[in-house]
mmCIF file of C-alpha atoms in Angstrom:
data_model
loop_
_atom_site.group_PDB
_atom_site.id
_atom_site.type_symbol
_atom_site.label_atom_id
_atom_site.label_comp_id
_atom_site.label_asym_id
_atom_site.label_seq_id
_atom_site.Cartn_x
_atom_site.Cartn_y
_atom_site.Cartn_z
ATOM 1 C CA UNK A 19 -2.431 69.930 123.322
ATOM 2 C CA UNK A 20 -2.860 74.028 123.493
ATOM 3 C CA UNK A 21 -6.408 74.005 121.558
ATOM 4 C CA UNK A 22 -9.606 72.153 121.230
ATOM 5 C CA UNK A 23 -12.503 72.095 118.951
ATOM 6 C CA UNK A 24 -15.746 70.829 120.359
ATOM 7 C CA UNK A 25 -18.213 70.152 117.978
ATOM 8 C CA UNK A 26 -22.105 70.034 117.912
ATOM 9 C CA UNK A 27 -25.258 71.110 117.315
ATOM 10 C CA UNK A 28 -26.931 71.119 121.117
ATOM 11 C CA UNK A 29 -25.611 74.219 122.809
ATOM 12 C CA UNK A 30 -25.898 72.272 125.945
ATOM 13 C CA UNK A 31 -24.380 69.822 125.136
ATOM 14 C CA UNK A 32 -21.568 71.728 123.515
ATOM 15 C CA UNK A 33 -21.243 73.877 126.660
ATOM 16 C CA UNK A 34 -20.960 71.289 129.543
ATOM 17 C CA UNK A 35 -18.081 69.951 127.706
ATOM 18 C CA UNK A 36 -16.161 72.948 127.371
ATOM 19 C CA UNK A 37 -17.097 73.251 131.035
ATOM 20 C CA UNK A 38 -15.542 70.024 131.692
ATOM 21 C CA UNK A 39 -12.682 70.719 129.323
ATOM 22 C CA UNK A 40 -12.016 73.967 131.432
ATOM 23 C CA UNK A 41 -11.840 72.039 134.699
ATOM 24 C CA UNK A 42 -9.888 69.126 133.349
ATOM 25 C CA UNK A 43 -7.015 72.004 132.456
ATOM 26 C CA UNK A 44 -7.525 73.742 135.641
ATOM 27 C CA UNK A 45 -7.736 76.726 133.449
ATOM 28 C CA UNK A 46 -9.873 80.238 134.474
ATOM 29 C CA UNK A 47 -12.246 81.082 131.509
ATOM 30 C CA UNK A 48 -12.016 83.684 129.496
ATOM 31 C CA UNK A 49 -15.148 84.503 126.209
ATOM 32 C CA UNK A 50 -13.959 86.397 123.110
ATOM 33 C CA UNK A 51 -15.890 87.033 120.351
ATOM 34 C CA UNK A 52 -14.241 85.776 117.558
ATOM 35 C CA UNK A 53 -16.201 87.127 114.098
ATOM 36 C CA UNK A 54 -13.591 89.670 112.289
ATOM 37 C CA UNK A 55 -10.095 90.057 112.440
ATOM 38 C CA UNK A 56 -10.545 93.203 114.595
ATOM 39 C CA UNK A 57 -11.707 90.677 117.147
ATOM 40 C CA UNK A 58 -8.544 88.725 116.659
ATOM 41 C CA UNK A 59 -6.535 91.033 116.925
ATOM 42 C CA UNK A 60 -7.481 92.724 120.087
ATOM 43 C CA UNK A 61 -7.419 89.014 121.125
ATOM 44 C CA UNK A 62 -3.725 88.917 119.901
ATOM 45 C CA UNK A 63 -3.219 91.548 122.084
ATOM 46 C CA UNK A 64 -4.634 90.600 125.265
ATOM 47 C CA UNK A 65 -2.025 87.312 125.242
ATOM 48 C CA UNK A 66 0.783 89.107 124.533
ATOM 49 C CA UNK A 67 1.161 89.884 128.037
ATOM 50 C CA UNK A 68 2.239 86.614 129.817
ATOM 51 C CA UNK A 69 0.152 85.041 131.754
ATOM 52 C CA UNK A 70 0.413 83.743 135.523
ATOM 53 C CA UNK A 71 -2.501 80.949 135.421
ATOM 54 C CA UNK A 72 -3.845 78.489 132.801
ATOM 55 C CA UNK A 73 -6.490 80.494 130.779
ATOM 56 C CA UNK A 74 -8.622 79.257 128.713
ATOM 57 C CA UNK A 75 -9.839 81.168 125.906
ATOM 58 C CA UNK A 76 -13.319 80.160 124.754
ATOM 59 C CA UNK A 77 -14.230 81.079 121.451
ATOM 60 C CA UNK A 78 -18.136 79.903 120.533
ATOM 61 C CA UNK A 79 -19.683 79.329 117.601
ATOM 62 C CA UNK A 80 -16.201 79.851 115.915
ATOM 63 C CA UNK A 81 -18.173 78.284 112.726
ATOM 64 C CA UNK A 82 -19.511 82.257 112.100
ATOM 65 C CA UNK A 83 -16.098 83.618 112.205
ATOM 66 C CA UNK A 84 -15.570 84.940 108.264
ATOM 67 C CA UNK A 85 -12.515 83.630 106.595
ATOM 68 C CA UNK A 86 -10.305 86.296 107.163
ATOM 69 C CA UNK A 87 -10.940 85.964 110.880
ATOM 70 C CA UNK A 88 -10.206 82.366 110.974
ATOM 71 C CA UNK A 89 -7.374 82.580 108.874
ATOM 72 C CA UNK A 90 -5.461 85.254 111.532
ATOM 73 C CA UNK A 91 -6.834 83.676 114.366
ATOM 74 C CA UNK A 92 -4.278 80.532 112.519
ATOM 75 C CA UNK A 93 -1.291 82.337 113.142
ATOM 76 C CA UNK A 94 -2.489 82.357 117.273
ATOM 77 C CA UNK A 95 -2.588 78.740 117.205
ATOM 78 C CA UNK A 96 0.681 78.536 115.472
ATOM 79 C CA UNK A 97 2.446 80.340 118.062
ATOM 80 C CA UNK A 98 1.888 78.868 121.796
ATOM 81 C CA UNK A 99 1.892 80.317 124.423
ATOM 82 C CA UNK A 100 2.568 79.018 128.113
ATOM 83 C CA UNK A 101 -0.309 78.785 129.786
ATOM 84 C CA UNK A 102 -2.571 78.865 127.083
ATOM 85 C CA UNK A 103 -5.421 76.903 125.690
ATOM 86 C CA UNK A 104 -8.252 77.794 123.044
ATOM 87 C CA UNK A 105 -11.269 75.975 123.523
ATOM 88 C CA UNK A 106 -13.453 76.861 119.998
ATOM 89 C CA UNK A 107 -17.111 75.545 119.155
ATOM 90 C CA UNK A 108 -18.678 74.662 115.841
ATOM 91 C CA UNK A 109 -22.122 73.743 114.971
ATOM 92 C CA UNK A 110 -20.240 71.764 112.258
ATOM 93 C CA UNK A 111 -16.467 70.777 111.236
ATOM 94 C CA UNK A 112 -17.105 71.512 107.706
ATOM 95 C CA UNK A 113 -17.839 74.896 108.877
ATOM 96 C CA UNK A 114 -14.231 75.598 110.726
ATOM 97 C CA UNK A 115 -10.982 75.920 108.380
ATOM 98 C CA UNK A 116 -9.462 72.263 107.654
ATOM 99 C CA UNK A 117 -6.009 73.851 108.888
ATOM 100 C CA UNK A 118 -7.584 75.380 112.262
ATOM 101 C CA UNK A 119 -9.331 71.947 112.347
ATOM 102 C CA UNK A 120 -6.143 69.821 112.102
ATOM 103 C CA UNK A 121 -3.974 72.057 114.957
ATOM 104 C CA UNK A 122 -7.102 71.240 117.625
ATOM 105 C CA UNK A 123 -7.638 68.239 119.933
ATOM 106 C CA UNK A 124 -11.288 67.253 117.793
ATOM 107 C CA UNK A 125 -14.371 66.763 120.474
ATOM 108 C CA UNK A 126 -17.516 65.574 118.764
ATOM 109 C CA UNK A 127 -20.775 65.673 120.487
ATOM 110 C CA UNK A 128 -23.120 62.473 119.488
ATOM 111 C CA UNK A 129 -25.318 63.785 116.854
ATOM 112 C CA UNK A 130 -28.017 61.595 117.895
ATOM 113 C CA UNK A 131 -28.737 64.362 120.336
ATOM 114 C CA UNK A 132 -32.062 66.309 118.972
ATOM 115 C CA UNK A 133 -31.663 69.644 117.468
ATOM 116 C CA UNK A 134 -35.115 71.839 118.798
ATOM 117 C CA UNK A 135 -37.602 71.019 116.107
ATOM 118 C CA UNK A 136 -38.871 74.141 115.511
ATOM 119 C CA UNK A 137 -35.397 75.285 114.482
ATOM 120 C CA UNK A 138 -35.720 71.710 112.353
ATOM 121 C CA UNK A 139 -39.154 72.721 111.264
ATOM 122 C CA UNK A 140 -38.240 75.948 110.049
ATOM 123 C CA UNK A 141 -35.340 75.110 107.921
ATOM 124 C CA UNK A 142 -37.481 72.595 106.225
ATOM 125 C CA UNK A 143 -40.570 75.051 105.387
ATOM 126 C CA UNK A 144 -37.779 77.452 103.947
ATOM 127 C CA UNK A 145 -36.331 74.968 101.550
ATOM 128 C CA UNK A 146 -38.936 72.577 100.378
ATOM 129 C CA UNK A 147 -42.456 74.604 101.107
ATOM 130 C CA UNK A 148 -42.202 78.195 100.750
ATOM 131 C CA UNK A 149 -41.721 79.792 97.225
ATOM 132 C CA UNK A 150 -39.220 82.226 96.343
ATOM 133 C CA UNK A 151 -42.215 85.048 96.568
ATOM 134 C CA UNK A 152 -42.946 83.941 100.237
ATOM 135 C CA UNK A 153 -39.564 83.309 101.226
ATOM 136 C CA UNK A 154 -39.173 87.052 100.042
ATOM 137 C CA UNK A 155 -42.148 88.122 102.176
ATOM 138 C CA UNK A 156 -41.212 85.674 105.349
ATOM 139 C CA UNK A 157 -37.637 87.877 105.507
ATOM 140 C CA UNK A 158 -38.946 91.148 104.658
ATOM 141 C CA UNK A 159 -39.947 91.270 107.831
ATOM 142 C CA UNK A 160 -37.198 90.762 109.395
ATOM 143 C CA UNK A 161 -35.178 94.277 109.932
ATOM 144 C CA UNK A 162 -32.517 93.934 112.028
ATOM 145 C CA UNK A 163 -28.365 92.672 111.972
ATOM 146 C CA UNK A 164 -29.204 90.684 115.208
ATOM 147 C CA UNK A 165 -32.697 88.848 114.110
ATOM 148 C CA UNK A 166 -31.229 88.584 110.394
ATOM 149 C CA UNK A 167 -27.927 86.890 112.261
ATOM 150 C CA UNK A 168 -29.947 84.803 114.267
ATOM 151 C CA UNK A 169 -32.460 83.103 111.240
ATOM 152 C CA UNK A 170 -29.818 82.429 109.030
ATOM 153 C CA UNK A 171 -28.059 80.436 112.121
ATOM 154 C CA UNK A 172 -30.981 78.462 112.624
ATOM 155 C CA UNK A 173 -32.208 78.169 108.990
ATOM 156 C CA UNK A 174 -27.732 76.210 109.049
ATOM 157 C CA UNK A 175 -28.475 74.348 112.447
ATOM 158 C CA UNK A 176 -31.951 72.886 110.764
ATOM 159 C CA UNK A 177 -31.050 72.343 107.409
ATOM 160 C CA UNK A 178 -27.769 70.571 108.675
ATOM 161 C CA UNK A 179 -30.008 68.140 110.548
ATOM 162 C CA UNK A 180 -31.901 67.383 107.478
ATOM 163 C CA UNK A 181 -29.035 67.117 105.531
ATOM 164 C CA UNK A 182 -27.676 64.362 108.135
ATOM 165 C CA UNK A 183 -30.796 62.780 108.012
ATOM 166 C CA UNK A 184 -31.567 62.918 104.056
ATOM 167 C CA UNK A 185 -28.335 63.462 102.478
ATOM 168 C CA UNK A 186 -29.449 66.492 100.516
ATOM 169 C CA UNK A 187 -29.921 70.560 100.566
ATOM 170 C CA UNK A 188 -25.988 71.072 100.233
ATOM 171 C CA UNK A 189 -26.168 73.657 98.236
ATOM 172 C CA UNK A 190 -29.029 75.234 99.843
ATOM 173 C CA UNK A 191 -26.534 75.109 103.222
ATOM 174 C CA UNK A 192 -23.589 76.955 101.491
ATOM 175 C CA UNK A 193 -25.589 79.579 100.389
ATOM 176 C CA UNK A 194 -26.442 80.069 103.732
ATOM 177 C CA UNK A 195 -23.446 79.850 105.267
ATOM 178 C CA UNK A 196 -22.566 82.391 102.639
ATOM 179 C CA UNK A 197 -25.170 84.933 103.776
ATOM 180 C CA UNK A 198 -24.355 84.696 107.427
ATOM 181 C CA UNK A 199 -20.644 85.217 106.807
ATOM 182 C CA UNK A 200 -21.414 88.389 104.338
ATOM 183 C CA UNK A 201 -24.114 89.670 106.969
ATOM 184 C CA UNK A 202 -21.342 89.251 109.980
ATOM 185 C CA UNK A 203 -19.099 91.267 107.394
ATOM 186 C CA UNK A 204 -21.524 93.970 107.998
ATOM 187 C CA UNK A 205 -22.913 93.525 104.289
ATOM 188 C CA UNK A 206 -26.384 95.053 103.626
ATOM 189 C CA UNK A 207 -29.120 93.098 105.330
ATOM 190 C CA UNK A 208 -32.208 93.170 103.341
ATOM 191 C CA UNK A 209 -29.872 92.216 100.177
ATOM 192 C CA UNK A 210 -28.466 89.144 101.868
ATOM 193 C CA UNK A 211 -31.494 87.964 102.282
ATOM 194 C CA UNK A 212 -33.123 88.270 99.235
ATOM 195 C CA UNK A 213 -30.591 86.389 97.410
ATOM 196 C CA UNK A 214 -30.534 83.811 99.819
ATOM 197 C CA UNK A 215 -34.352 83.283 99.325
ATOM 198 C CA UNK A 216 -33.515 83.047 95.667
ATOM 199 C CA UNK A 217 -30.525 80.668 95.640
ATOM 200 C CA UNK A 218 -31.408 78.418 98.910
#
């Protein structure tokens, strides 16, 4: 197998294994950022070149790569090369494309592991105590890409723990997931977020 998924919510969890992954191939590491198809393609490039060791190319939180991204990193996976691997994390499965999902050696992390509560604690005060008006005033103060990136990851991470635990907030989760892919896209910031406080 050429590429692995490993799958979880605790980042250190999720990050000793890909340690031990790396070692198990004997494999040198190599990051890329994943997001846009930019990134894949200067990752397309970078590969071309053959390769003299076993690499391994770690791609993390692959979950906030947008479609298009995912969809042309496909074609990478579709077309080994010798000495090779991908190693890609998700927060979630449901969050990586079924087809990159079915090409990758599947690593789950338990999910009895506990997700930081406050990250728990403030996905749960976004969707079942705030109102839309305070939601609206809770993000207006938030200004930038990076912070706006960074809540609506951890608004996913908590509200995926409740929805393990109480089977509900589904569609509150895809709007989410929604926002973070349109903010990554470079869509405007403020906007995203104000229509996530009105459909989450």
């Amino acid at each position: 197998m050429h590429a692995y998924l490993v799958v979880g919510q605790n980042q250190n969890l999720v990050s000793a294994e890909i340690d031990v992954l790396i070692k198990s191939l004997g494999a040198r590491r190599l990051d890329y950022e994943l997001s846009t198809i930019d990134d894949v393609r200067q990752l397309k490039k970078s590969v071309s070149l053959s390769l003299g060791e076993p690499t391994a190319i770690v791609g993390l939180n692959f979950h906030l790569s947008s479609i298009p991204a995912q969809n042309a990193f496909l074609k990478s996976l579709e077309e080994p090369v010798s000495n090779l691997f991908y190693i890609l994390s998700s927060s979630s499965i449901d969050l990586v494309s079924e087809t990159i999902a079915s090409r990758c050696s599947v690593i789950e992390i338990s999910q009895t592991e506990k997700v930081d509560v406050e990250v728990v604690d403030l996905a749960e005060a976004f969707l079942t105590k705030m109102t839309i008006g305070e939601r609206l005033v809770s993000l207006s103060k938030i200004k930038s890409r990076d912070d706006a990136l960074l809540f609506v990851q951890n608004l996913i991470v908590g509200g995926h723990q409740i929805m393990i635990q109480e089977q509900k907030y589904e569609r509150s989760m895809e709007a989410a997931i929604k926002t973070l892919r349109a903010i990554r896209l470079n869509g405007n910031v403020s906007l995203q977020l104000t229509n996530l406080a009105i459909i989450a």
